[in-house]
PDB file of C-alpha atoms and ligand atoms in Angstrom:
ATOM      1  CA  UNK A   1     -66.958 -47.215 221.762  1.00 88.00           C
ATOM      2  CA  UNK A   2     -68.130 -47.136 218.039  1.00 95.00           C
ATOM      3  CA  UNK A   3     -65.854 -48.257 215.240  1.00 98.00           C
ATOM      4  CA  UNK A   4     -66.282 -47.625 211.579  1.00 98.00           C
ATOM      5  CA  UNK A   5     -64.048 -49.401 209.063  1.00 98.00           C
ATOM      6  CA  UNK A   6     -63.612 -47.666 205.659  1.00 98.00           C
ATOM      7  CA  UNK A   7     -62.483 -50.389 203.373  1.00 98.00           C
ATOM      8  CA  UNK A   8     -62.954 -52.510 200.345  1.00 97.00           C
ATOM      9  CA  UNK A   9     -62.793 -56.198 200.167  1.00 97.00           C
ATOM     10  CA  UNK A  10     -60.662 -56.328 197.063  1.00 95.00           C
ATOM     11  CA  UNK A  11     -57.871 -54.487 198.878  1.00 96.00           C
ATOM     12  CA  UNK A  12     -55.292 -56.675 200.695  1.00 96.00           C
ATOM     13  CA  UNK A  13     -54.602 -54.436 203.677  1.00 97.00           C
ATOM     14  CA  UNK A  14     -58.341 -53.949 204.173  1.00 98.00           C
ATOM     15  CA  UNK A  15     -58.917 -57.615 204.207  1.00 98.00           C
ATOM     16  CA  UNK A  16     -56.158 -58.143 206.834  1.00 98.00           C
ATOM     17  CA  UNK A  17     -57.746 -55.499 209.034  1.00 98.00           C
ATOM     18  CA  UNK A  18     -61.249 -56.843 208.707  1.00 98.00           C
ATOM     19  CA  UNK A  19     -60.250 -60.440 209.298  1.00 98.00           C
ATOM     20  CA  UNK A  20     -58.492 -59.501 212.407  1.00 98.00           C
ATOM     21  CA  UNK A  21     -61.445 -57.452 213.706  1.00 98.00           C
ATOM     22  CA  UNK A  22     -63.541 -60.643 213.302  1.00 98.00           C
ATOM     23  CA  UNK A  23     -60.971 -62.995 214.831  1.00 98.00           C
ATOM     24  CA  UNK A  24     -60.916 -60.569 217.881  1.00 98.00           C
ATOM     25  CA  UNK A  25     -64.718 -60.377 218.123  1.00 98.00           C
ATOM     26  CA  UNK A  26     -64.625 -56.600 217.519  1.00 98.00           C
ATOM     27  CA  UNK A  27     -67.842 -54.944 216.503  1.00 97.00           C
ATOM     28  CA  UNK A  28     -67.525 -52.491 213.620  1.00 98.00           C
ATOM     29  CA  UNK A  29     -69.667 -50.726 210.932  1.00 98.00           C
ATOM     30  CA  UNK A  30     -68.371 -51.413 207.424  1.00 98.00           C
ATOM     31  CA  UNK A  31     -68.217 -48.482 204.991  1.00 98.00           C
ATOM     32  CA  UNK A  32     -67.170 -49.532 201.502  1.00 98.00           C
ATOM     33  CA  UNK A  33     -64.897 -47.017 199.752  1.00 98.00           C
ATOM     34  CA  UNK A  34     -64.570 -47.330 196.041  1.00 96.00           C
ATOM     35  CA  UNK A  35     -60.797 -46.855 195.930  1.00 95.00           C
ATOM     36  CA  UNK A  36     -60.453 -48.087 192.359  1.00 91.00           C
ATOM     37  CA  UNK A  37     -62.841 -45.227 191.308  1.00 92.00           C
ATOM     38  CA  UNK A  38     -60.831 -42.636 193.319  1.00 95.00           C
ATOM     39  CA  UNK A  39     -63.018 -42.212 196.312  1.00 98.00           C
ATOM     40  CA  UNK A  40     -60.048 -42.152 198.674  1.00 97.00           C
ATOM     41  CA  UNK A  41     -59.094 -38.785 197.093  1.00 97.00           C
ATOM     42  CA  UNK A  42     -62.414 -37.029 197.688  1.00 98.00           C
ATOM     43  CA  UNK A  43     -62.748 -34.302 200.316  1.00 98.00           C
ATOM     44  CA  UNK A  44     -64.961 -36.306 202.677  1.00 98.00           C
ATOM     45  CA  UNK A  45     -62.523 -39.277 202.808  1.00 98.00           C
ATOM     46  CA  UNK A  46     -59.423 -37.094 203.265  1.00 97.00           C
ATOM     47  CA  UNK A  47     -61.008 -35.718 206.457  1.00 97.00           C
ATOM     48  CA  UNK A  48     -61.108 -39.334 207.677  1.00 97.00           C
ATOM     49  CA  UNK A  49     -57.709 -40.406 206.478  1.00 98.00           C
ATOM     50  CA  UNK A  50     -55.500 -37.596 205.163  1.00 97.00           C
ATOM     51  CA  UNK A  51     -53.166 -40.406 203.777  1.00 97.00           C
ATOM     52  CA  UNK A  52     -56.057 -40.970 201.191  1.00 97.00           C
ATOM     53  CA  UNK A  53     -55.792 -44.793 201.330  1.00 97.00           C
ATOM     54  CA  UNK A  54     -58.056 -47.577 202.618  1.00 98.00           C
ATOM     55  CA  UNK A  55     -58.308 -48.978 205.173  1.00 98.00           C
ATOM     56  CA  UNK A  56     -59.125 -46.263 207.633  1.00 98.00           C
ATOM     57  CA  UNK A  57     -60.712 -46.603 211.008  1.00 98.00           C
ATOM     58  CA  UNK A  58     -62.891 -44.034 212.805  1.00 98.00           C
ATOM     59  CA  UNK A  59     -63.070 -44.464 216.486  1.00 98.00           C
ATOM     60  CA  UNK A  60     -65.758 -42.825 218.655  1.00 96.00           C
ATOM     61  CA  UNK A  61     -64.973 -43.451 222.292  1.00 92.00           C
ATOM     62  CA  UNK A  62     -67.844 -43.232 224.852  1.00 89.00           C
ATOM     63  CA  UNK A  63     -66.117 -40.398 226.812  1.00 91.00           C
ATOM     64  CA  UNK A  64     -63.547 -38.713 224.652  1.00 92.00           C
ATOM     65  CA  UNK A  65     -63.211 -37.183 221.113  1.00 94.00           C
ATOM     66  CA  UNK A  66     -63.593 -39.052 217.880  1.00 96.00           C
ATOM     67  CA  UNK A  67     -60.327 -39.858 216.000  1.00 97.00           C
ATOM     68  CA  UNK A  68     -59.299 -41.721 212.983  1.00 97.00           C
ATOM     69  CA  UNK A  69     -56.396 -43.812 211.921  1.00 98.00           C
ATOM     70  CA  UNK A  70     -54.954 -45.000 208.540  1.00 98.00           C
ATOM     71  CA  UNK A  71     -52.348 -47.699 207.706  1.00 98.00           C
ATOM     72  CA  UNK A  72     -53.470 -51.236 208.079  1.00 98.00           C
ATOM     73  CA  UNK A  73     -50.602 -52.301 210.350  1.00 97.00           C
ATOM     74  CA  UNK A  74     -51.210 -49.352 212.781  1.00 97.00           C
ATOM     75  CA  UNK A  75     -54.957 -50.313 212.830  1.00 98.00           C
ATOM     76  CA  UNK A  76     -54.241 -54.022 213.453  1.00 98.00           C
ATOM     77  CA  UNK A  77     -51.810 -53.144 216.289  1.00 97.00           C
ATOM     78  CA  UNK A  78     -54.447 -50.744 217.809  1.00 97.00           C
ATOM     79  CA  UNK A  79     -57.046 -53.576 217.739  1.00 98.00           C
ATOM     80  CA  UNK A  80     -54.587 -55.930 219.499  1.00 97.00           C
ATOM     81  CA  UNK A  81     -53.992 -53.378 222.127  1.00 95.00           C
ATOM     82  CA  UNK A  82     -57.480 -52.440 222.806  1.00 95.00           C
ATOM     83  CA  UNK A  83     -59.658 -55.546 222.141  1.00 97.00           C
ATOM     84  CA  UNK A  84     -61.714 -56.730 224.988  1.00 96.00           C
ATOM     85  CA  UNK A  85     -60.652 -60.292 224.291  1.00 96.00           C
ATOM     86  CA  UNK A  86     -57.059 -59.917 225.719  1.00 95.00           C
ATOM     87  CA  UNK A  87     -56.021 -63.555 225.397  1.00 95.00           C
ATOM     88  CA  UNK A  88     -56.807 -63.796 221.681  1.00 97.00           C
ATOM     89  CA  UNK A  89     -55.368 -60.396 220.987  1.00 97.00           C
ATOM     90  CA  UNK A  90     -52.068 -61.336 222.656  1.00 96.00           C
ATOM     91  CA  UNK A  91     -51.791 -64.319 220.367  1.00 96.00           C
ATOM     92  CA  UNK A  92     -51.886 -62.050 217.327  1.00 98.00           C
ATOM     93  CA  UNK A  93     -49.619 -59.421 218.720  1.00 98.00           C
ATOM     94  CA  UNK A  94     -48.180 -59.882 222.266  1.00 96.00           C
ATOM     95  CA  UNK A  95     -47.078 -56.330 222.791  1.00 81.00           C
ATOM     96  CA  UNK A  96     -45.710 -55.648 226.429  1.00 81.00           C
ATOM     97  CA  UNK A  97     -46.362 -59.193 227.443  1.00 78.00           C
ATOM     98  CA  UNK A  98     -43.547 -60.477 225.198  1.00 92.00           C
ATOM     99  CA  UNK A  99     -41.484 -57.710 223.615  1.00 94.00           C
ATOM    100  CA  UNK A 100     -39.202 -60.192 221.693  1.00 96.00           C
ATOM    101  CA  UNK A 101     -42.203 -61.793 219.862  1.00 96.00           C
ATOM    102  CA  UNK A 102     -43.761 -58.428 219.084  1.00 96.00           C
ATOM    103  CA  UNK A 103     -40.377 -57.254 217.699  1.00 97.00           C
ATOM    104  CA  UNK A 104     -40.128 -60.337 215.521  1.00 97.00           C
ATOM    105  CA  UNK A 105     -43.680 -59.613 214.180  1.00 97.00           C
ATOM    106  CA  UNK A 106     -42.689 -55.919 213.558  1.00 97.00           C
ATOM    107  CA  UNK A 107     -39.663 -57.200 211.621  1.00 98.00           C
ATOM    108  CA  UNK A 108     -41.859 -59.361 209.271  1.00 98.00           C
ATOM    109  CA  UNK A 109     -44.468 -56.522 208.839  1.00 97.00           C
ATOM    110  CA  UNK A 110     -41.653 -54.041 207.801  1.00 97.00           C
ATOM    111  CA  UNK A 111     -40.179 -56.707 205.504  1.00 97.00           C
ATOM    112  CA  UNK A 112     -43.548 -57.270 204.012  1.00 97.00           C
ATOM    113  CA  UNK A 113     -43.997 -53.725 202.746  1.00 92.00           C
ATOM    114  CA  UNK A 114     -40.567 -53.714 200.919  1.00 92.00           C
ATOM    115  CA  UNK A 115     -40.923 -57.248 199.485  1.00 95.00           C
ATOM    116  CA  UNK A 116     -44.187 -59.171 199.046  1.00 94.00           C
ATOM    117  CA  UNK A 117     -46.338 -56.065 198.790  1.00 93.00           C
ATOM    118  CA  UNK A 118     -43.819 -54.153 196.666  1.00 92.00           C
ATOM    119  CA  UNK A 119     -44.163 -56.903 193.923  1.00 91.00           C
ATOM    120  CA  UNK A 120     -47.908 -57.240 194.237  1.00 87.00           C
ATOM    121  CA  UNK A 121     -49.256 -58.359 190.863  1.00 85.00           C
ATOM    122  CA  UNK A 122     -53.005 -57.974 191.489  1.00 86.00           C
ATOM    123  CA  UNK A 123     -53.443 -54.408 190.452  1.00 84.00           C
ATOM    124  CA  UNK A 124     -51.682 -55.084 187.154  1.00 82.00           C
ATOM    125  CA  UNK A 125     -53.597 -58.259 186.720  1.00 87.00           C
ATOM    126  CA  UNK A 126     -56.859 -56.242 187.011  1.00 86.00           C
ATOM    127  CA  UNK A 127     -55.520 -53.880 184.399  1.00 81.00           C
ATOM    128  CA  UNK A 128     -54.575 -56.879 182.231  1.00 82.00           C
ATOM    129  CA  UNK A 129     -58.085 -58.254 182.656  1.00 84.00           C
ATOM    130  CA  UNK A 130     -59.781 -54.997 181.700  1.00 84.00           C
ATOM    131  CA  UNK A 131     -57.641 -54.060 178.857  1.00 82.00           C
ATOM    132  CA  UNK A 132     -57.911 -54.723 175.080  1.00 80.00           C
ATOM    133  CA  UNK A 133     -56.839 -58.289 173.891  1.00 76.00           C
ATOM    134  CA  UNK A 134     -54.032 -56.749 171.703  1.00 75.00           C
ATOM    135  CA  UNK A 135     -52.452 -54.948 174.757  1.00 78.00           C
ATOM    136  CA  UNK A 136     -52.530 -57.957 177.020  1.00 78.00           C
ATOM    137  CA  UNK A 137     -49.285 -59.454 175.813  1.00 76.00           C
ATOM    138  CA  UNK A 138     -47.436 -56.216 176.253  1.00 76.00           C
ATOM    139  CA  UNK A 139     -48.738 -55.630 179.766  1.00 76.00           C
ATOM    140  CA  UNK A 140     -47.866 -59.267 180.618  1.00 77.00           C
ATOM    141  CA  UNK A 141     -44.277 -58.850 179.545  1.00 79.00           C
ATOM    142  CA  UNK A 142     -43.599 -55.329 180.667  1.00 83.00           C
ATOM    143  CA  UNK A 143     -45.475 -55.361 183.961  1.00 83.00           C
ATOM    144  CA  UNK A 144     -46.326 -58.756 185.191  1.00 86.00           C
ATOM    145  CA  UNK A 145     -43.016 -60.608 184.369  1.00 89.00           C
ATOM    146  CA  UNK A 146     -40.795 -58.189 186.374  1.00 90.00           C
ATOM    147  CA  UNK A 147     -43.158 -58.433 189.336  1.00 92.00           C
ATOM    148  CA  UNK A 148     -43.009 -62.182 189.188  1.00 93.00           C
ATOM    149  CA  UNK A 149     -39.260 -62.042 189.092  1.00 94.00           C
ATOM    150  CA  UNK A 150     -39.341 -59.591 192.076  1.00 94.00           C
ATOM    151  CA  UNK A 151     -41.625 -61.767 194.097  1.00 96.00           C
ATOM    152  CA  UNK A 152     -39.648 -65.030 193.719  1.00 96.00           C
ATOM    153  CA  UNK A 153     -36.831 -64.056 196.196  1.00 96.00           C
ATOM    154  CA  UNK A 154     -39.357 -63.056 198.744  1.00 97.00           C
ATOM    155  CA  UNK A 155     -41.130 -66.407 198.362  1.00 98.00           C
ATOM    156  CA  UNK A 156     -37.782 -68.124 198.780  1.00 98.00           C
ATOM    157  CA  UNK A 157     -37.166 -66.153 202.063  1.00 98.00           C
ATOM    158  CA  UNK A 158     -40.527 -67.123 203.362  1.00 98.00           C
ATOM    159  CA  UNK A 159     -39.960 -70.786 202.387  1.00 97.00           C
ATOM    160  CA  UNK A 160     -36.729 -70.897 204.395  1.00 97.00           C
ATOM    161  CA  UNK A 161     -38.220 -69.082 207.341  1.00 98.00           C
ATOM    162  CA  UNK A 162     -41.289 -71.388 207.413  1.00 97.00           C
ATOM    163  CA  UNK A 163     -39.168 -74.503 207.066  1.00 96.00           C
ATOM    164  CA  UNK A 164     -36.757 -73.481 209.830  1.00 95.00           C
ATOM    165  CA  UNK A 165     -39.306 -72.393 212.289  1.00 95.00           C
ATOM    166  CA  UNK A 166     -41.835 -75.276 212.095  1.00 92.00           C
ATOM    167  CA  UNK A 167     -41.147 -78.900 212.984  1.00 84.00           C
ATOM    168  CA  UNK A 168     -44.455 -80.035 211.436  1.00 79.00           C
ATOM    169  CA  UNK A 169     -45.970 -78.867 208.081  1.00 73.00           C
ATOM    170  CA  UNK A 170     -49.539 -79.186 209.324  1.00 80.00           C
ATOM    171  CA  UNK A 171     -50.259 -75.537 210.172  1.00 85.00           C
ATOM    172  CA  UNK A 172     -46.983 -73.689 210.088  1.00 94.00           C
ATOM    173  CA  UNK A 173     -46.570 -70.015 211.163  1.00 97.00           C
ATOM    174  CA  UNK A 174     -43.894 -67.572 210.382  1.00 97.00           C
ATOM    175  CA  UNK A 175     -42.571 -67.465 213.952  1.00 97.00           C
ATOM    176  CA  UNK A 176     -43.087 -71.107 214.477  1.00 96.00           C
ATOM    177  CA  UNK A 177     -45.784 -70.695 217.164  1.00 95.00           C
ATOM    178  CA  UNK A 178     -49.080 -72.559 217.290  1.00 93.00           C
ATOM    179  CA  UNK A 179     -51.157 -69.511 216.545  1.00 96.00           C
ATOM    180  CA  UNK A 180     -50.705 -67.149 213.603  1.00 97.00           C
ATOM    181  CA  UNK A 181     -49.595 -63.481 214.252  1.00 98.00           C
ATOM    182  CA  UNK A 182     -50.167 -60.241 212.468  1.00 98.00           C
ATOM    183  CA  UNK A 183     -47.105 -61.020 210.303  1.00 98.00           C
ATOM    184  CA  UNK A 184     -48.822 -64.175 208.957  1.00 98.00           C
ATOM    185  CA  UNK A 185     -52.124 -62.324 208.389  1.00 98.00           C
ATOM    186  CA  UNK A 186     -50.628 -59.372 206.468  1.00 98.00           C
ATOM    187  CA  UNK A 187     -48.410 -61.464 204.165  1.00 98.00           C
ATOM    188  CA  UNK A 188     -51.035 -64.168 203.569  1.00 98.00           C
ATOM    189  CA  UNK A 189     -53.652 -61.705 202.554  1.00 97.00           C
ATOM    190  CA  UNK A 190     -51.218 -60.252 199.937  1.00 96.00           C
ATOM    191  CA  UNK A 191     -50.288 -63.671 198.477  1.00 97.00           C
ATOM    192  CA  UNK A 192     -53.911 -64.884 198.669  1.00 97.00           C
ATOM    193  CA  UNK A 193     -55.005 -62.517 196.043  1.00 94.00           C
ATOM    194  CA  UNK A 194     -52.736 -64.012 193.449  1.00 94.00           C
ATOM    195  CA  UNK A 195     -53.715 -67.370 194.611  1.00 95.00           C
ATOM    196  CA  UNK A 196     -57.344 -66.327 193.946  1.00 95.00           C
ATOM    197  CA  UNK A 197     -56.603 -65.797 190.179  1.00 93.00           C
ATOM    198  CA  UNK A 198     -54.915 -69.236 189.913  1.00 93.00           C
ATOM    199  CA  UNK A 199     -51.238 -68.958 190.983  1.00 94.00           C
ATOM    200  CA  UNK A 200     -49.877 -71.840 192.988  1.00 95.00           C
ATOM    201  CA  UNK A 201     -46.601 -71.979 194.907  1.00 97.00           C
ATOM    202  CA  UNK A 202     -45.298 -75.522 194.113  1.00 96.00           C
ATOM    203  CA  UNK A 203     -41.627 -74.414 194.218  1.00 97.00           C
ATOM    204  CA  UNK A 204     -42.292 -73.177 197.783  1.00 97.00           C
ATOM    205  CA  UNK A 205     -44.097 -76.108 199.441  1.00 95.00           C
ATOM    206  CA  UNK A 206     -43.980 -74.614 202.959  1.00 95.00           C
ATOM    207  CA  UNK A 207     -45.428 -71.398 201.675  1.00 97.00           C
ATOM    208  CA  UNK A 208     -48.198 -73.221 199.925  1.00 96.00           C
ATOM    209  CA  UNK A 209     -49.025 -75.218 203.024  1.00 96.00           C
ATOM    210  CA  UNK A 210     -48.946 -72.135 205.184  1.00 97.00           C
ATOM    211  CA  UNK A 211     -51.148 -70.068 202.942  1.00 97.00           C
ATOM    212  CA  UNK A 212     -53.631 -72.983 202.489  1.00 96.00           C
ATOM    213  CA  UNK A 213     -53.945 -73.393 206.383  1.00 96.00           C
ATOM    214  CA  UNK A 214     -54.495 -69.677 206.928  1.00 97.00           C
ATOM    215  CA  UNK A 215     -56.998 -69.499 204.076  1.00 97.00           C
ATOM    216  CA  UNK A 216     -59.057 -72.280 205.886  1.00 97.00           C
ATOM    217  CA  UNK A 217     -59.717 -70.035 208.824  1.00 97.00           C
ATOM    218  CA  UNK A 218     -63.416 -69.188 209.201  1.00 98.00           C
ATOM    219  CA  UNK A 219     -62.939 -65.375 209.049  1.00 98.00           C
ATOM    220  CA  UNK A 220     -60.321 -65.415 206.380  1.00 98.00           C
ATOM    221  CA  UNK A 221     -62.793 -67.333 204.172  1.00 98.00           C
ATOM    222  CA  UNK A 222     -65.713 -65.043 204.996  1.00 98.00           C
ATOM    223  CA  UNK A 223     -63.837 -61.864 204.138  1.00 98.00           C
ATOM    224  CA  UNK A 224     -62.248 -63.307 201.023  1.00 98.00           C
ATOM    225  CA  UNK A 225     -65.436 -64.133 199.203  1.00 97.00           C
ATOM    226  CA  UNK A 226     -65.193 -61.119 196.862  1.00 97.00           C
ATOM    227  CA  UNK A 227     -61.636 -61.668 196.007  1.00 96.00           C
ATOM    228  CA  UNK A 228     -62.486 -65.351 195.207  1.00 97.00           C
ATOM    229  CA  UNK A 229     -65.100 -64.349 192.900  1.00 96.00           C
ATOM    230  CA  UNK A 230     -63.036 -61.623 191.181  1.00 94.00           C
ATOM    231  CA  UNK A 231     -60.139 -64.123 190.953  1.00 93.00           C
ATOM    232  CA  UNK A 232     -62.269 -66.707 189.314  1.00 94.00           C
ATOM    233  CA  UNK A 233     -63.611 -64.342 186.650  1.00 92.00           C
ATOM    234  CA  UNK A 234     -60.049 -63.296 185.836  1.00 90.00           C
ATOM    235  CA  UNK A 235     -58.882 -66.846 185.685  1.00 90.00           C
ATOM    236  CA  UNK A 236     -61.667 -67.961 183.473  1.00 88.00           C
ATOM    237  CA  UNK A 237     -61.229 -65.105 180.998  1.00 84.00           C
ATOM    238  CA  UNK A 238     -57.457 -64.563 180.740  1.00 73.00           C
ATOM    239  CA  UNK A 239     -55.555 -67.465 182.248  1.00 62.00           C
ATOM    240  CA  UNK A 240     -53.163 -67.866 179.330  1.00 74.00           C
ATOM    241  CA  UNK A 241     -51.627 -64.483 179.762  1.00 77.00           C
ATOM    242  CA  UNK A 242     -50.924 -64.752 183.514  1.00 85.00           C
ATOM    243  CA  UNK A 243     -48.003 -67.211 183.128  1.00 85.00           C
ATOM    244  CA  UNK A 244     -49.649 -69.163 186.115  1.00 89.00           C
ATOM    245  CA  UNK A 245     -46.719 -71.599 186.325  1.00 90.00           C
ATOM    246  CA  UNK A 246     -44.339 -68.729 187.466  1.00 91.00           C
ATOM    247  CA  UNK A 247     -43.956 -70.083 190.989  1.00 95.00           C
ATOM    248  CA  UNK A 248     -44.206 -73.792 190.223  1.00 89.00           C
TER     249      UNK A 248
HETATM  250  N1  LIG B   1     -49.513 -49.003 203.516  1.00 66.08           N
HETATM  251  C1  LIG B   1     -51.027 -48.868 203.377  1.00 66.08           C
HETATM  252  C2  LIG B   1     -51.388 -49.208 201.960  1.00 66.08           C
HETATM  253  C3  LIG B   1     -52.830 -48.917 201.626  1.00 66.08           C
HETATM  254  C4  LIG B   1     -53.112 -48.929 200.192  1.00 66.08           C
HETATM  255  O1  LIG B   1     -52.266 -49.030 199.318  1.00 66.08           O
HETATM  256  N2  LIG B   1     -54.438 -48.955 199.871  1.00 66.08           N
HETATM  257  C5  LIG B   1     -54.850 -48.889 198.538  1.00 66.08           C
HETATM  258  C6  LIG B   1     -55.915 -50.015 198.279  1.00 66.08           C
HETATM  259  S1  LIG B   1     -55.030 -51.611 198.333  1.00 66.08           S
HETATM  260  C7  LIG B   1     -55.512 -47.595 198.225  1.00 66.08           C
HETATM  261  O2  LIG B   1     -56.211 -47.057 199.103  1.00 66.08           O
HETATM  262  N3  LIG B   1     -55.363 -47.033 197.091  1.00 66.08           N
HETATM  263  C8  LIG B   1     -56.010 -45.862 196.697  1.00 66.08           C
HETATM  264  C9  LIG B   1     -55.013 -44.903 195.911  1.00 66.08           C
HETATM  265  O3  LIG B   1     -53.871 -45.100 196.107  1.00 66.08           O
HETATM  266  O4  LIG B   1     -55.477 -44.120 195.104  1.00 66.08           O
HETATM  267  C10 LIG B   1     -51.682 -49.756 204.333  1.00 66.08           C
HETATM  268  O5  LIG B   1     -51.151 -50.818 204.659  1.00 66.08           O
HETATM  269  O6  LIG B   1     -52.786 -49.393 204.787  1.00 66.08           O
END
């Protein structure tokens, strides 16, 4: 079976999918798609993913027809259901082996989309970074501040969940198990991109420790090199406008 991942490493859902593929030892070809330049809306890409977003996965099985999939969570669950390395895959998403745990993961994945992802600031931070100095203040107050206010309750929810589910703060996980799951990965990738521009989460110490521990994983680090570099550039050039103390 051959797999092609259409993605970009400055995109949160793309990084989550790619990190998981590496964690599971899945072989894939990487095809970079310039989503910021509109490439997801081209004819060739719409054939791969009619939803016109990255990530997308093209699967060419040895004995049946090629098909493709969009939506990061669907791709990640597909990886966990089909990876050869069954033991590792079950740790990320247990599926039939443990329906209660998979239901809990589904719950946090659904929550993620309506909360942490909904208040993603990175897109606007990039606009802020690229815009004229005289417009920065306006973007900061009209776009960034409401997103910061929107994200804070989600961080508080995560803080309570992490504190409740973990007896030790060494390497906490959302469900309290020893191994992170798809829920940890999806949410951490989202928050990591604002950490990359310099935000810290001092008001949410369990969130901070949890994110730091995930960010130390080998494949997380490898896939996040581009976002680290981009974040450093933004931080060095426009830190004052970002209100980096928003989360303590
Ligand atoms: N729910 C989707 C979100 C995908 C998404 O928003 N991708 C962005 C990049 S982060 C994209 O492709 N944007 C292109 C566009 O909307 O024009 C998923 O999890 O895969």
